[in-house]
Amino acid sequence: MNAHAAYGLLAHGLIFGAIVSLLPLGELRARAALLATGLALVAGIAPMMHGTFGAPSLTLLQLALLQLANKTPSPFGQRSALGLFIFGLLFYPTALGLGAFDPYALGYQPWMLLAALIPIAGVLWWRRQNTWLIILTIDLAGYASGLFVNLWDALFDPLLFLVAAFVVGQRLVLRVIASRLSNK
Amino acid sequence: MMQLMPKAMRWFSAILFIAALTAAFWRIPTPPAPAFVPPPAPSTSQHPIQFAAEFLPRAAESAHAASLAQLPDGRIAAAWFAGSKEGADDVAIWFSLRDKDGWRTAQPIANRESTAGGTFAHVRKIGNPVLFVEGTWLHLWYVSVAVGGWAGSSINHSVSTDAGATWFKPTKLQTSPFASISTLVRTQPIPLADGGLGLPVYHEFIAKHGEWLRLSATGQILDKTRMSHEVRTLQPALAVLDEQHALAVLRDAGPGPGKVRVTSTQDAGQTWQAGAALPIPNPNSSVALLRLKSGRLLLAGNPQNGREAILLWVSADEGKTWQASRTVETAPDGGAEFSYPALLLDRDGLIHIAYTWRRQGIKHAAFSEAWLDEVKP
């Protein structure tokens, strides 16, 4: 069995369950999430997500698991969403073909990437962002296990970028609505 | 106690991070500096003037993009994709072997379902197979698309250890950060001195350019390098000149009528330098490159006005200058398409070419170097 493909399929099932758990379902939330996870795996939703987005990062999977576990407040707040969104805006166009430099290639022998993560982890530790530090730790452990060929794939993925874009966009829309209401 | 817990957690997470970071550093592959397996010293081919052509077994209504390889027992293997039309649901990768009695009945070796089963992902269409023999292993790379057109392709890899009779489930190469999309394969890999392979691939999304994947002996991607050009290029085909030098010719992806593009490496694929376009036309079509037994280079492609002929060019000076050689096939009916040539030098020094024949089938021809040099009638 291809471990990376199996991981991608199962992770997408859980992520779909986490997305469903965001719906205002009240008491039925946990059961709906479980049902959605199972349905995603057997009804072709997870393979479709896997084919479209590729295997999700461990970062996204962990955020999905925290959502399923109903951990509040979510570590995925405005700041972190905005940071990931801006990073994605720079990363994806270049990694997907724009220009001569391919940042994704840095992830195959990621000496520089790992070195760059040290100060980031230091800041997370200093600011007592323990949840994010644990998420980063599990990302690195996933890479060290051999599940990911490229370190970027453990850290970040296009679906996570879309979720970040949604969180940022949602905030912007709410601000616009609030400013219009206050002007009336 | 309630105040100690977050503090303990904080230090615990820091220790865990250092442990994971150490493990991640330890896991980074540390391959030796890349080097090509040097080509054999030039020698004279003993074959007399000869040329023979035949069709591969018909597999379906439409066929395209053949690839050739020679098995350890001397048989020639071919793979191509065929179905009701390019991109259709029923397209499969077909495989046939040629022994002393000719080409054997073609067998499907990969389709949408088998690819989806191996990669656990939705697959909409498949195409472009590439065969390569490495010891007793027969490698197969081919592209698959989940969403959209060919620019959304990713590369799958499978292996047969019984001369193509059975194949391991395919795995997807992790080549880009978005579902590994827009990495396509068309031409054969190059063996590296460390037991790995260099796989020439290409990218079609946002920009069109060649790429180089360095694979370890176990098939893991170790590095990826872009072959950037001022113009849009596709489908690099390589010939190794020595341990560090290789030449790649590329399809000119337009717009408009183009020339065969060229790029070269002086450090076994770590960096690539675009050169001046060759004085060889390229109507946005795939080209093939082969180093002959004599040390000369052979290039197969199409004429300026389209894909209505398969032509050959020869270079005796490692690609600096080229001379038009022979026409493998031509037809004046305008609608003819002879395209996507694949070249192979067998161990006897005979040259094989397989190409798409009017999109209806795959044609194979075997010829000698002497035929290339024969005075044309």
Coordinates of C-alpha atoms in Angstrom, one line a residue:
Chain A
M1 CA 0.0 0.0 0.0
N2 CA 1.2 3.5 -0.8
A3 CA 1.3 5.1 2.6
H4 CA 1.2 8.7 1.3
A5 CA -1.9 8.0 -0.8
A6 CA -3.6 6.2 2.0
Y7 CA -2.8 9.1 4.3
G8 CA -4.2 11.6 1.8
L9 CA -7.4 9.7 1.4
L10 CA -8.1 9.3 5.2
A11 CA -7.0 12.8 6.0
H12 CA -9.4 14.2 3.4
G13 CA -12.2 12.2 5.0
L14 CA -11.5 13.8 8.3
I15 CA -11.2 17.2 6.8
F16 CA -14.5 16.9 5.1
G17 CA -16.0 15.8 8.5
A18 CA -14.4 18.9 10.1
I19 CA -15.9 21.2 7.4
V20 CA -19.4 19.7 8.1
S21 CA -18.9 20.2 11.8
L22 CA -18.6 24.0 11.1
L23 CA -22.3 24.0 10.2
P24 CA -24.7 25.2 12.9
L25 CA -26.0 21.7 13.7
G26 CA -26.3 22.1 17.5
E27 CA -26.4 18.8 19.3
L28 CA -26.1 16.8 16.1
R29 CA -22.7 18.3 15.3
A30 CA -20.6 15.4 16.5
R31 CA -22.8 12.8 14.8
A32 CA -23.0 14.7 11.6
A33 CA -19.2 15.1 11.5
L34 CA -18.7 11.4 12.0
L35 CA -21.3 10.6 9.3
A36 CA -19.7 13.1 6.9
T37 CA -16.3 11.5 7.5
G38 CA -17.6 8.1 6.6
L39 CA -19.6 9.3 3.7
A40 CA -16.6 11.2 2.3
L41 CA -14.6 8.0 2.3
V42 CA -17.2 5.7 0.8
A43 CA -19.0 8.0 -1.5
G44 CA -16.1 9.3 -3.5
I45 CA -15.8 12.8 -1.9
A46 CA -12.4 12.1 -0.3
P47 CA -10.9 10.6 -3.5
M48 CA -12.2 13.7 -5.4
M49 CA -10.6 16.0 -2.9
H50 CA -7.5 14.0 -3.0
G51 CA -7.3 14.1 -6.8
T52 CA -8.0 17.9 -6.9
F53 CA -5.9 19.2 -4.0
G54 CA -3.4 16.3 -3.4
A55 CA -2.6 15.0 0.1
P56 CA -3.4 17.6 2.7
S57 CA -0.6 18.9 4.9
L58 CA -0.3 17.7 8.5
T59 CA -1.0 21.3 9.5
L60 CA -4.4 21.2 7.9
L61 CA -5.1 17.7 9.3
Q62 CA -4.3 18.8 12.8
L63 CA -6.5 21.9 12.5
A64 CA -9.3 19.6 11.3
L65 CA -8.8 17.3 14.2
L66 CA -8.9 20.3 16.6
Q67 CA -12.2 21.4 15.0
L68 CA -13.6 17.8 15.3
A69 CA -12.6 17.8 18.9
N70 CA -14.4 21.1 19.3
K71 CA -11.3 22.8 20.7
T72 CA -12.1 26.4 21.4
P73 CA -10.7 28.9 20.7
S74 CA -9.4 27.6 17.4
P75 CA -5.7 28.4 16.9
F76 CA -6.6 29.3 13.3
G77 CA -7.4 32.9 14.1
Q78 CA -7.3 36.0 11.9
R79 CA -3.6 36.6 12.3
S80 CA -2.5 33.1 11.4
A81 CA -5.0 32.9 8.6
L82 CA -3.7 36.3 7.2
G83 CA -0.1 35.1 7.5
L84 CA -0.8 31.8 5.7
F85 CA -2.9 33.6 3.0
I86 CA -0.1 36.2 2.2
F87 CA 2.5 33.4 2.2
G88 CA 0.3 31.4 -0.2
L89 CA -0.1 34.4 -2.5
L90 CA 3.7 34.5 -2.9
F91 CA 4.4 30.8 -2.8
Y92 CA 1.9 29.3 -5.2
P93 CA 2.4 31.4 -8.3
T94 CA 6.2 30.9 -8.2
A95 CA 6.0 27.2 -7.2
L96 CA 3.5 26.6 -10.0
G97 CA 5.6 28.0 -12.8
L98 CA 6.0 31.7 -12.6
G99 CA 9.6 32.8 -13.1
A100 CA 12.8 30.8 -13.0
F101 CA 12.9 30.2 -9.2
D102 CA 10.9 27.3 -7.9
P103 CA 10.5 27.6 -4.1
Y104 CA 8.9 24.1 -3.9
A105 CA 12.2 22.5 -5.0
L106 CA 13.8 23.8 -1.8
G107 CA 11.6 21.2 0.1
Y108 CA 13.4 18.1 -1.4
Q109 CA 16.6 18.7 0.5
P110 CA 15.2 21.3 3.0
W111 CA 18.3 22.4 4.9
M112 CA 17.4 26.1 4.5
L113 CA 13.7 25.5 5.2
L114 CA 14.4 23.7 8.4
A115 CA 16.9 26.4 9.5
A116 CA 14.3 29.0 8.7
L117 CA 11.8 27.2 10.9
I118 CA 14.0 27.6 14.0
P119 CA 13.4 31.3 14.5
I120 CA 9.7 30.9 13.7
A121 CA 9.5 28.2 16.4
G122 CA 11.4 30.5 18.7
V123 CA 8.8 33.3 18.2
L124 CA 5.9 30.8 18.7
W125 CA 7.5 29.6 22.0
W126 CA 8.2 33.2 23.2
R127 CA 4.6 34.2 22.5
R128 CA 3.3 31.1 24.2
Q129 CA 1.7 29.8 21.0
N130 CA 2.0 26.2 22.3
T131 CA -0.7 24.8 20.0
W132 CA 1.0 26.1 16.9
L133 CA 4.4 24.9 18.2
I134 CA 3.0 21.4 18.6
I135 CA 1.4 21.6 15.2
L136 CA 4.8 22.5 13.7
T137 CA 6.5 19.8 15.7
I138 CA 4.1 17.1 14.4
D139 CA 4.6 18.5 10.8
L140 CA 8.4 17.9 11.3
A141 CA 7.8 14.5 12.8
G142 CA 5.7 13.6 9.8
Y143 CA 8.5 14.7 7.4
A144 CA 11.0 12.8 9.5
S145 CA 8.9 9.6 9.3
G146 CA 9.2 9.6 5.5
L147 CA 5.5 10.2 4.8
F148 CA 6.3 13.3 2.8
V149 CA 9.0 13.5 0.1
N150 CA 8.9 17.3 0.2
L151 CA 8.9 19.3 3.5
W152 CA 6.5 21.8 2.0
D153 CA 3.8 19.1 1.7
A154 CA 3.9 18.5 5.5
L155 CA 3.6 22.2 6.3
F156 CA 1.3 23.7 3.8
D157 CA -1.2 22.8 1.1
P158 CA -3.7 24.5 -1.3
L159 CA -6.8 23.6 0.7
L160 CA -5.2 25.2 3.8
F161 CA -4.6 28.3 1.6
L162 CA -8.2 28.3 0.6
V163 CA -9.4 27.9 4.2
A164 CA -7.1 30.9 5.1
A165 CA -8.5 32.9 2.2
F166 CA -12.0 32.1 3.4
V167 CA -11.2 33.2 7.0
V168 CA -9.6 36.4 5.8
G169 CA -12.4 37.1 3.3
Q170 CA -15.1 36.4 5.9
R171 CA -13.5 39.0 8.2
L172 CA -13.3 41.5 5.4
V173 CA -16.9 41.0 4.4
L174 CA -18.1 41.4 8.0
R175 CA -16.0 44.7 8.3
V176 CA -17.6 46.1 5.1
I177 CA -21.1 45.2 6.3
A178 CA -20.4 46.7 9.8
S179 CA -19.1 49.9 8.3
R180 CA -22.1 50.3 6.0
L181 CA -24.5 49.7 8.9
S182 CA -22.7 52.2 11.1
N183 CA -22.9 54.8 8.2
K184 CA -26.7 54.5 8.0
Chain B
M1 CA -0.7 23.3 39.9
M2 CA -3.0 25.0 37.5
Q3 CA -0.3 27.6 36.8
L4 CA 2.4 25.0 36.5
M5 CA 0.7 23.0 33.8
P6 CA 0.9 25.7 31.0
K7 CA 4.5 26.3 32.0
A8 CA 5.3 22.6 31.8
M9 CA 3.5 22.3 28.6
R10 CA 5.5 25.2 27.2
W11 CA 8.8 23.5 28.0
F12 CA 7.5 20.1 26.9
S13 CA 6.5 21.5 23.5
A14 CA 9.9 23.1 23.1
I15 CA 11.7 19.8 23.8
L16 CA 9.4 18.0 21.4
F17 CA 10.1 20.6 18.7
I18 CA 13.9 20.2 19.1
A19 CA 13.5 16.4 18.9
A20 CA 11.3 16.6 15.8
L21 CA 13.7 19.2 14.2
T22 CA 16.7 17.0 14.8
A23 CA 14.9 14.0 13.3
A24 CA 13.9 16.1 10.3
F25 CA 17.5 17.2 9.7
W26 CA 18.6 13.6 10.1
R27 CA 16.1 12.5 7.4
I28 CA 17.2 15.0 4.7
P29 CA 18.7 13.0 1.8
T30 CA 22.4 13.6 1.3
P31 CA 23.1 12.4 -2.2
P32 CA 26.6 12.6 -3.8
A33 CA 27.2 15.3 -6.4
P34 CA 25.3 14.1 -9.5
A35 CA 27.1 12.5 -12.5
F36 CA 25.7 10.9 -15.6
V37 CA 26.7 7.4 -16.6
P38 CA 29.1 8.2 -19.4
P39 CA 28.1 7.0 -22.9
P40 CA 30.2 4.2 -24.4
A41 CA 33.1 5.1 -26.6
P42 CA 32.1 5.6 -30.2
S43 CA 32.4 2.6 -32.5
T44 CA 31.4 1.7 -36.0
S45 CA 28.1 0.0 -36.6
Q46 CA 28.5 -3.2 -38.7
H47 CA 24.9 -3.2 -39.9
P48 CA 24.5 -2.9 -43.7
I49 CA 22.0 -0.4 -45.1
Q50 CA 18.7 -1.5 -43.9
F51 CA 15.2 -0.1 -43.1
A52 CA 12.1 -2.0 -42.2
A53 CA 8.8 -0.6 -40.9
E54 CA 5.7 -2.2 -39.5
F55 CA 2.6 -1.3 -37.5
L56 CA 2.2 -2.1 -33.9
P57 CA -0.9 -4.1 -33.0
R58 CA -4.0 -1.9 -33.2
A59 CA -5.4 -1.3 -29.7
A60 CA -8.2 1.2 -30.2
E61 CA -9.6 3.7 -32.6
S62 CA -7.1 6.4 -31.7
A63 CA -3.5 6.0 -30.6
H64 CA -0.7 8.4 -29.6
A65 CA 2.6 9.0 -27.9
A66 CA 4.7 5.8 -28.1
S67 CA 7.7 4.9 -26.0
L68 CA 10.3 2.2 -26.6
A69 CA 12.7 0.2 -24.4
Q70 CA 14.8 -2.9 -24.8
L71 CA 14.4 -5.7 -22.3
P72 CA 17.5 -7.6 -21.0
D73 CA 16.6 -10.6 -23.3
G74 CA 16.7 -8.4 -26.4
R75 CA 13.0 -8.0 -27.0
I76 CA 11.8 -4.5 -27.8
A77 CA 8.9 -3.2 -25.6
A78 CA 6.5 -0.4 -26.6
A79 CA 3.9 1.5 -24.7
W80 CA 1.4 4.1 -26.0
F81 CA -2.0 5.4 -25.1
A82 CA -5.1 4.5 -27.1
G83 CA -8.8 4.7 -26.8
S84 CA -11.8 6.2 -28.6
K85 CA -10.1 9.6 -28.7
E86 CA -7.3 11.4 -26.8
G87 CA -8.5 12.2 -23.3
A88 CA -11.5 9.9 -23.4
D89 CA -12.6 7.8 -20.5
D90 CA -11.7 4.6 -22.2
V91 CA -8.1 5.6 -22.9
A92 CA -5.6 3.1 -21.5
I93 CA -1.8 2.6 -21.7
W94 CA -1.2 -0.3 -24.0
F95 CA 1.9 -2.5 -24.1
S96 CA 3.4 -4.8 -26.6
L97 CA 6.6 -6.8 -27.0
R98 CA 8.4 -7.5 -30.3
D99 CA 10.3 -10.8 -30.5
K100 CA 11.7 -12.6 -33.5
D101 CA 8.2 -13.3 -34.8
G102 CA 7.1 -9.6 -34.6
W103 CA 4.9 -7.5 -32.4
R104 CA 2.7 -9.5 -29.9
T105 CA -0.9 -8.7 -29.1
A106 CA -1.2 -5.4 -27.2
Q107 CA -2.3 -5.5 -23.6
P108 CA -3.6 -2.7 -21.5
I109 CA -1.4 -2.1 -18.5
A110 CA -2.9 1.1 -17.0
N111 CA -6.2 2.9 -17.2
R112 CA -8.2 5.4 -15.2
E113 CA -9.5 2.8 -12.7
S114 CA -6.1 1.1 -12.0
T115 CA -4.5 4.6 -11.6
A116 CA -7.2 5.8 -9.2
G117 CA -6.9 2.5 -7.3
G118 CA -3.2 2.9 -6.8
T119 CA -3.2 6.6 -6.0
F120 CA -6.5 6.7 -4.0
A121 CA -7.4 9.7 -6.0
H122 CA -10.0 10.6 -8.7
V123 CA -8.6 10.3 -12.2
R124 CA -10.3 11.8 -15.3
K125 CA -7.9 10.8 -18.0
I126 CA -4.4 9.3 -18.6
G127 CA -1.7 9.6 -21.3
N128 CA 2.0 9.9 -22.3
P129 CA 3.6 6.7 -21.2
V130 CA 7.4 6.4 -20.9
L131 CA 9.2 3.0 -20.6
F132 CA 12.7 2.5 -19.3
V133 CA 14.6 -0.7 -18.5
E134 CA 16.9 -0.7 -15.4
G135 CA 18.3 -4.2 -14.8
T136 CA 15.4 -6.6 -14.6
W137 CA 13.0 -3.7 -13.8
L138 CA 10.8 -2.2 -16.4
H139 CA 9.7 1.2 -15.4
L140 CA 6.6 2.9 -16.6
W141 CA 5.8 6.6 -16.1
Y142 CA 2.6 8.1 -17.4
V143 CA 0.5 11.2 -16.8
S144 CA -3.0 11.4 -15.3
V145 CA -5.4 14.3 -14.9
A146 CA -7.9 14.7 -12.1
V147 CA -9.4 18.0 -13.1
G148 CA -9.1 20.2 -16.3
G149 CA -6.8 19.6 -19.3
W150 CA -3.3 18.2 -19.8
A151 CA -1.8 21.2 -18.0
G152 CA -3.2 19.7 -14.8
S153 CA -1.4 16.4 -15.3
S154 CA 0.7 14.7 -12.7
I155 CA 3.1 11.8 -13.1
N156 CA 2.5 8.2 -12.0
H157 CA 5.1 5.5 -11.7
S158 CA 4.8 1.8 -11.9
V159 CA 7.2 -1.1 -12.2
S160 CA 7.1 -4.6 -13.7
T161 CA 9.6 -7.3 -12.8
D162 CA 8.3 -9.8 -15.3
A163 CA 8.8 -8.1 -18.6
G164 CA 5.5 -6.2 -18.5
A165 CA 3.2 -9.2 -17.8
T166 CA 2.2 -7.7 -14.4
W167 CA 2.7 -4.3 -12.9
F168 CA 2.8 -2.9 -9.4
K169 CA 0.2 -0.4 -8.4
P170 CA 1.2 3.1 -9.5
T171 CA 2.3 5.8 -7.2
K172 CA 2.1 9.5 -7.8
L173 CA 5.3 11.5 -8.0
Q174 CA 5.2 14.5 -5.6
T175 CA 6.4 17.2 -8.0
S176 CA 4.4 20.3 -7.2
P177 CA 2.6 21.8 -4.2
F178 CA -0.8 21.6 -5.8
A179 CA -1.8 18.0 -6.1
S180 CA 1.5 17.4 -8.0
I181 CA -0.2 19.1 -11.0
S182 CA 1.4 20.3 -14.2
T183 CA 4.4 18.0 -14.3
L184 CA 4.3 15.8 -17.4
V185 CA 6.5 13.2 -18.9
R186 CA 7.2 12.3 -22.5
T187 CA 10.8 11.2 -22.9
Q188 CA 13.1 8.6 -21.4
P189 CA 15.2 9.1 -18.2
I190 CA 18.9 9.2 -18.1
P191 CA 20.9 6.8 -15.7
L192 CA 23.0 8.5 -13.1
A193 CA 26.3 7.3 -11.7
D194 CA 24.9 6.9 -8.2
G195 CA 22.3 4.4 -9.4
G196 CA 19.5 7.0 -9.6
L197 CA 17.8 8.4 -12.7
G198 CA 17.4 11.9 -14.1
L199 CA 13.9 12.2 -15.5
P200 CA 13.2 15.0 -18.1
V201 CA 9.7 16.3 -17.5
Y202 CA 7.9 19.5 -18.4
H203 CA 5.5 22.0 -16.9
E204 CA 2.4 23.6 -18.6
F205 CA 0.5 25.6 -16.0
I206 CA 1.1 29.4 -15.9
A207 CA 4.4 28.9 -17.9
K208 CA 5.6 26.2 -20.2
H209 CA 9.1 25.0 -19.7
G210 CA 11.2 21.8 -19.3
E211 CA 12.1 20.5 -15.9
W212 CA 14.6 18.0 -14.6
L213 CA 13.8 15.6 -11.7
R214 CA 16.7 13.8 -10.0
L215 CA 15.6 10.5 -8.6
S216 CA 17.4 8.3 -6.1
A217 CA 18.1 4.7 -6.7
T218 CA 14.9 4.0 -4.7
G219 CA 12.9 6.4 -6.9
Q220 CA 12.6 9.2 -4.4
I221 CA 12.8 12.8 -5.8
L222 CA 16.0 14.4 -4.7
D223 CA 15.9 17.6 -6.6
K224 CA 13.9 19.5 -9.3
T225 CA 15.3 22.1 -11.6
R226 CA 13.7 24.3 -14.2
M227 CA 14.9 24.5 -17.8
S228 CA 13.9 28.1 -18.3
H229 CA 13.7 29.6 -21.8
E230 CA 12.7 33.0 -23.2
V231 CA 10.0 31.1 -25.2
R232 CA 7.5 28.5 -24.2
T233 CA 9.1 25.0 -24.4
L234 CA 7.9 21.5 -23.7
Q235 CA 9.0 17.8 -23.7
P236 CA 12.8 17.9 -23.3
A237 CA 14.6 15.0 -24.9
L238 CA 18.2 14.3 -23.7
A239 CA 21.4 12.9 -24.9
V240 CA 24.4 12.5 -22.5
L241 CA 27.8 13.7 -23.9
D242 CA 29.9 12.8 -20.9
E243 CA 29.7 12.5 -17.1
Q244 CA 28.8 16.1 -16.6
H245 CA 27.5 17.3 -20.0
A246 CA 24.2 16.6 -21.6
L247 CA 22.2 18.3 -24.3
A248 CA 18.4 18.6 -24.3
V249 CA 16.2 19.5 -27.3
L250 CA 12.7 20.8 -26.7
R251 CA 9.5 21.3 -28.5
D252 CA 8.8 25.0 -29.3
A253 CA 5.4 25.6 -27.8
G254 CA 4.7 28.6 -29.9
P255 CA 3.0 30.8 -30.7
G256 CA 3.6 30.5 -34.4
P257 CA 6.1 28.3 -36.3
G258 CA 9.1 27.6 -34.2
K259 CA 12.5 26.0 -34.1
V260 CA 13.8 23.2 -32.0
R261 CA 14.9 24.7 -28.8
V262 CA 18.0 23.6 -26.9
T263 CA 19.3 23.7 -23.4
S264 CA 22.4 22.1 -21.9
T265 CA 23.9 21.2 -18.6
Q266 CA 27.6 21.2 -17.5
D267 CA 27.0 19.9 -14.0
A268 CA 24.9 16.7 -14.6
G269 CA 21.6 18.4 -14.4
Q270 CA 22.0 20.8 -11.4
T271 CA 21.7 23.8 -13.7
W272 CA 20.6 24.2 -17.3
Q273 CA 21.6 26.9 -19.8
A274 CA 19.3 27.8 -22.7
G275 CA 21.2 27.9 -26.0
A276 CA 20.3 29.4 -29.4
A277 CA 17.5 27.7 -31.2
L278 CA 18.6 25.0 -33.7
P279 CA 18.2 25.6 -37.4
I280 CA 15.6 22.8 -37.4
P281 CA 11.9 23.6 -37.7
N282 CA 9.4 22.7 -35.0
P283 CA 5.7 23.2 -35.6
N284 CA 4.9 22.8 -31.8
S285 CA 5.5 19.1 -31.9
S286 CA 7.4 16.5 -29.9
V287 CA 11.0 15.7 -30.8
A288 CA 13.3 12.8 -30.0
L289 CA 17.0 12.7 -29.5
L290 CA 19.4 9.7 -29.5
R291 CA 23.2 9.2 -29.2
L292 CA 24.2 6.7 -31.9
K293 CA 26.8 4.0 -31.7
S294 CA 29.1 6.2 -33.7
G295 CA 28.8 9.0 -31.2
R296 CA 26.7 11.1 -33.5
L297 CA 23.4 12.5 -32.4
L298 CA 20.1 11.7 -34.1
L299 CA 17.1 14.0 -33.9
A300 CA 13.6 13.1 -35.1
G301 CA 10.9 15.6 -35.6
N302 CA 8.5 17.3 -38.0
P303 CA 8.9 19.8 -40.9
Q304 CA 8.0 23.4 -40.6
N305 CA 4.6 23.2 -42.2
G306 CA 3.2 20.6 -39.7
R307 CA 3.1 17.0 -38.7
E308 CA 2.7 15.5 -42.2
A309 CA 6.2 14.0 -42.2
I310 CA 8.7 12.4 -39.8
L311 CA 12.2 13.6 -40.6
L312 CA 15.6 12.9 -39.2
W313 CA 18.7 15.1 -38.6
V314 CA 22.2 14.1 -37.6
S315 CA 24.9 16.0 -35.8
A316 CA 28.5 14.8 -35.7
D317 CA 29.7 17.5 -33.4
E318 CA 27.6 17.1 -30.2
G319 CA 24.8 19.2 -31.4
K320 CA 26.6 22.2 -32.7
T321 CA 25.7 21.7 -36.3
W322 CA 23.0 19.5 -37.8
Q323 CA 22.5 18.0 -41.2
A324 CA 19.1 16.9 -42.6
S325 CA 19.2 13.1 -43.0
R326 CA 16.3 10.9 -44.0
T327 CA 12.5 11.1 -44.2
V328 CA 11.0 8.2 -42.3
E329 CA 7.5 8.8 -43.7
T330 CA 5.6 11.6 -45.4
A331 CA 2.2 12.0 -47.0
P332 CA 0.9 14.9 -49.1
D333 CA -2.7 14.6 -48.2
G334 CA -2.7 17.5 -45.7
G335 CA -4.6 15.7 -43.1
A336 CA -1.8 13.3 -42.3
E337 CA -0.2 13.3 -38.9
F338 CA 3.1 11.5 -38.2
S339 CA 4.2 12.7 -34.8
Y340 CA 5.6 12.1 -31.3
P341 CA 8.6 10.1 -32.3
A342 CA 10.4 7.9 -29.8
L343 CA 14.0 6.7 -30.5
L344 CA 15.9 3.7 -29.2
L345 CA 19.3 2.3 -29.9
D346 CA 19.3 -1.5 -29.3
R347 CA 22.3 -3.4 -28.1
D348 CA 23.2 -4.5 -31.6
G349 CA 23.4 -0.9 -32.8
L350 CA 20.2 -0.9 -34.7
I351 CA 18.0 2.2 -34.4
H352 CA 14.3 2.0 -33.7
I353 CA 11.7 4.7 -34.1
A354 CA 8.1 4.5 -33.1
Y355 CA 5.6 7.3 -33.9
T356 CA 2.0 8.2 -34.0
W357 CA 0.6 7.2 -37.4
R358 CA -2.4 9.5 -38.4
R359 CA -3.6 9.1 -34.8
Q360 CA -4.9 5.7 -35.9
G361 CA -2.0 3.6 -34.7
I362 CA 1.6 3.4 -33.9
K363 CA 4.2 2.6 -36.5
H364 CA 7.6 1.2 -35.8
A365 CA 10.7 1.3 -38.0
A366 CA 14.1 -0.2 -37.5
F367 CA 17.1 1.0 -39.4
S368 CA 20.9 1.1 -39.4
E369 CA 23.3 4.0 -39.3
A370 CA 24.3 3.1 -42.8
W371 CA 20.8 3.8 -43.9
L372 CA 21.1 7.3 -42.4
D373 CA 24.3 7.9 -44.4
E374 CA 23.0 6.3 -47.7
V375 CA 22.9 8.7 -50.6
K376 CA 19.2 9.6 -50.9
P377 CA 17.5 8.7 -54.1

